[in-house]
């Protein structure tokens, strides 16, 4: 019975993280974090312009050569995922609610100091 509860908890955590990633993408599209949304808009416009002038074949060749170059010049290099780094800076709905609760408590504490 204990294994059923632990597996159900793991499934719930996995679904929560998947929903959180979807919420973060929707927040970027809804301009909740405007700085990151502007960066994504600029990147999409630049990518569209690049794809208009340069063939995808050449971009894949350059990307592959860059990956091999990094690996052979610095084999101990740890590769990071920029998309995950970007999404970690965008809040999900639960993080926004937690921030509102903390902010509400802080404003109640500071408003009564002069009382």
mmCIF file of C-alpha atoms in Angstrom:
data_model
loop_
_atom_site.group_PDB
_atom_site.id
_atom_site.type_symbol
_atom_site.label_atom_id
_atom_site.label_comp_id
_atom_site.label_asym_id
_atom_site.label_seq_id
_atom_site.Cartn_x
_atom_site.Cartn_y
_atom_site.Cartn_z
ATOM 1 C CA UNK A 1 0.000 0.000 0.000
ATOM 2 C CA UNK A 2 2.894 2.321 0.757
ATOM 3 C CA UNK A 3 4.337 1.846 -2.725
ATOM 4 C CA UNK A 4 1.010 2.852 -4.271
ATOM 5 C CA UNK A 5 1.024 6.116 -2.321
ATOM 6 C CA UNK A 6 4.650 6.883 -3.165
ATOM 7 C CA UNK A 7 4.100 6.163 -6.860
ATOM 8 C CA UNK A 8 0.934 8.296 -6.853
ATOM 9 C CA UNK A 9 2.904 11.108 -5.211
ATOM 10 C CA UNK A 10 5.645 10.842 -7.834
ATOM 11 C CA UNK A 11 3.062 10.917 -10.624
ATOM 12 C CA UNK A 12 1.436 13.977 -9.070
ATOM 13 C CA UNK A 13 4.800 15.767 -8.821
ATOM 14 C CA UNK A 14 5.577 14.927 -12.445
ATOM 15 C CA UNK A 15 2.212 16.219 -13.641
ATOM 16 C CA UNK A 16 2.668 19.355 -11.537
ATOM 17 C CA UNK A 17 6.050 20.061 -13.087
ATOM 18 C CA UNK A 18 4.659 19.481 -16.604
ATOM 19 C CA UNK A 19 1.745 21.832 -15.879
ATOM 20 C CA UNK A 20 4.182 24.383 -14.448
ATOM 21 C CA UNK A 21 6.203 24.364 -17.675
ATOM 22 C CA UNK A 22 3.020 24.918 -19.681
ATOM 23 C CA UNK A 23 2.009 27.772 -17.377
ATOM 24 C CA UNK A 24 5.414 29.391 -17.805
ATOM 25 C CA UNK A 25 5.071 29.280 -21.600
ATOM 26 C CA UNK A 26 1.597 30.808 -21.317
ATOM 27 C CA UNK A 27 2.942 33.577 -19.059
ATOM 28 C CA UNK A 28 5.521 34.453 -21.686
ATOM 29 C CA UNK A 29 2.738 34.661 -24.294
ATOM 30 C CA UNK A 30 0.506 36.704 -21.987
ATOM 31 C CA UNK A 31 3.315 39.193 -21.251
ATOM 32 C CA UNK A 32 3.246 38.564 -17.468
ATOM 33 C CA UNK A 33 7.032 39.039 -17.380
ATOM 34 C CA UNK A 34 7.475 41.770 -19.965
ATOM 35 C CA UNK A 35 11.272 41.791 -20.155
ATOM 36 C CA UNK A 36 11.462 38.096 -21.001
ATOM 37 C CA UNK A 37 8.552 38.422 -23.437
ATOM 38 C CA UNK A 38 10.364 41.239 -25.251
ATOM 39 C CA UNK A 39 13.513 39.106 -25.443
ATOM 40 C CA UNK A 40 11.529 36.186 -26.896
ATOM 41 C CA UNK A 41 9.845 38.500 -29.415
ATOM 42 C CA UNK A 42 13.205 39.878 -30.509
ATOM 43 C CA UNK A 43 14.653 36.373 -30.833
ATOM 44 C CA UNK A 44 11.686 35.227 -32.963
ATOM 45 C CA UNK A 45 11.995 38.253 -35.254
ATOM 46 C CA UNK A 46 15.757 37.723 -35.596
ATOM 47 C CA UNK A 47 15.256 34.006 -36.297
ATOM 48 C CA UNK A 48 12.646 34.787 -38.962
ATOM 49 C CA UNK A 49 15.009 37.257 -40.619
ATOM 50 C CA UNK A 50 17.884 34.784 -40.441
ATOM 51 C CA UNK A 51 15.784 32.008 -41.962
ATOM 52 C CA UNK A 52 14.720 34.354 -44.752
ATOM 53 C CA UNK A 53 18.311 34.954 -45.825
ATOM 54 C CA UNK A 54 20.120 31.726 -44.811
ATOM 55 C CA UNK A 55 19.140 28.165 -45.656
ATOM 56 C CA UNK A 56 18.291 25.792 -42.811
ATOM 57 C CA UNK A 57 20.875 23.355 -44.176
ATOM 58 C CA UNK A 58 23.695 25.844 -43.550
ATOM 59 C CA UNK A 59 22.406 26.635 -40.059
ATOM 60 C CA UNK A 60 22.392 22.929 -39.141
ATOM 61 C CA UNK A 61 25.943 22.522 -40.473
ATOM 62 C CA UNK A 62 27.185 25.502 -38.445
ATOM 63 C CA UNK A 63 25.370 24.261 -35.330
ATOM 64 C CA UNK A 64 26.878 20.767 -35.681
ATOM 65 C CA UNK A 65 30.392 22.095 -36.261
ATOM 66 C CA UNK A 66 30.039 24.326 -33.221
ATOM 67 C CA UNK A 67 28.968 21.365 -31.041
ATOM 68 C CA UNK A 68 31.970 19.293 -32.165
ATOM 69 C CA UNK A 69 34.322 22.246 -31.779
ATOM 70 C CA UNK A 70 33.198 22.814 -28.188
ATOM 71 C CA UNK A 71 33.579 19.136 -27.345
ATOM 72 C CA UNK A 72 37.096 18.796 -28.771
ATOM 73 C CA UNK A 73 38.500 22.079 -27.488
ATOM 74 C CA UNK A 74 37.083 21.758 -23.959
ATOM 75 C CA UNK A 75 36.024 18.166 -23.171
ATOM 76 C CA UNK A 76 35.186 18.978 -19.537
ATOM 77 C CA UNK A 77 32.714 21.700 -20.513
ATOM 78 C CA UNK A 78 29.252 21.289 -18.980
ATOM 79 C CA UNK A 79 26.603 22.147 -21.568
ATOM 80 C CA UNK A 80 23.572 24.012 -20.249
ATOM 81 C CA UNK A 81 20.063 24.317 -21.623
ATOM 82 C CA UNK A 82 19.163 27.939 -22.312
ATOM 83 C CA UNK A 83 15.442 27.210 -22.654
ATOM 84 C CA UNK A 84 15.297 25.721 -19.165
ATOM 85 C CA UNK A 85 17.252 28.706 -17.834
ATOM 86 C CA UNK A 86 14.734 31.055 -19.438
ATOM 87 C CA UNK A 87 11.738 29.161 -18.083
ATOM 88 C CA UNK A 88 13.195 29.068 -14.574
ATOM 89 C CA UNK A 89 12.936 32.872 -14.495
ATOM 90 C CA UNK A 90 9.226 32.932 -15.395
ATOM 91 C CA UNK A 91 6.827 32.275 -12.491
ATOM 92 C CA UNK A 92 4.041 29.696 -12.616
ATOM 93 C CA UNK A 93 0.564 30.270 -11.155
ATOM 94 C CA UNK A 94 1.500 28.685 -7.820
ATOM 95 C CA UNK A 95 4.625 30.841 -7.542
ATOM 96 C CA UNK A 96 2.579 33.972 -8.296
ATOM 97 C CA UNK A 97 0.069 33.023 -5.590
ATOM 98 C CA UNK A 98 2.860 32.417 -3.074
ATOM 99 C CA UNK A 99 4.398 35.774 -3.919
ATOM 100 C CA UNK A 100 1.044 37.524 -3.458
ATOM 101 C CA UNK A 101 0.584 35.861 -0.055
ATOM 102 C CA UNK A 102 4.072 36.848 1.081
ATOM 103 C CA UNK A 103 3.634 40.356 -0.261
ATOM 104 C CA UNK A 104 0.260 40.654 1.511
ATOM 105 C CA UNK A 105 1.796 39.608 4.823
ATOM 106 C CA UNK A 106 4.689 42.019 4.385
ATOM 107 C CA UNK A 107 2.382 44.946 3.594
ATOM 108 C CA UNK A 108 0.271 44.197 6.688
ATOM 109 C CA UNK A 109 3.390 44.202 8.854
ATOM 110 C CA UNK A 110 4.744 47.441 7.456
ATOM 111 C CA UNK A 111 1.404 49.265 7.493
ATOM 112 C CA UNK A 112 0.950 48.822 11.248
ATOM 113 C CA UNK A 113 4.361 50.169 12.246
ATOM 114 C CA UNK A 114 3.050 53.701 12.559
ATOM 115 C CA UNK A 115 -0.049 52.580 14.537
#
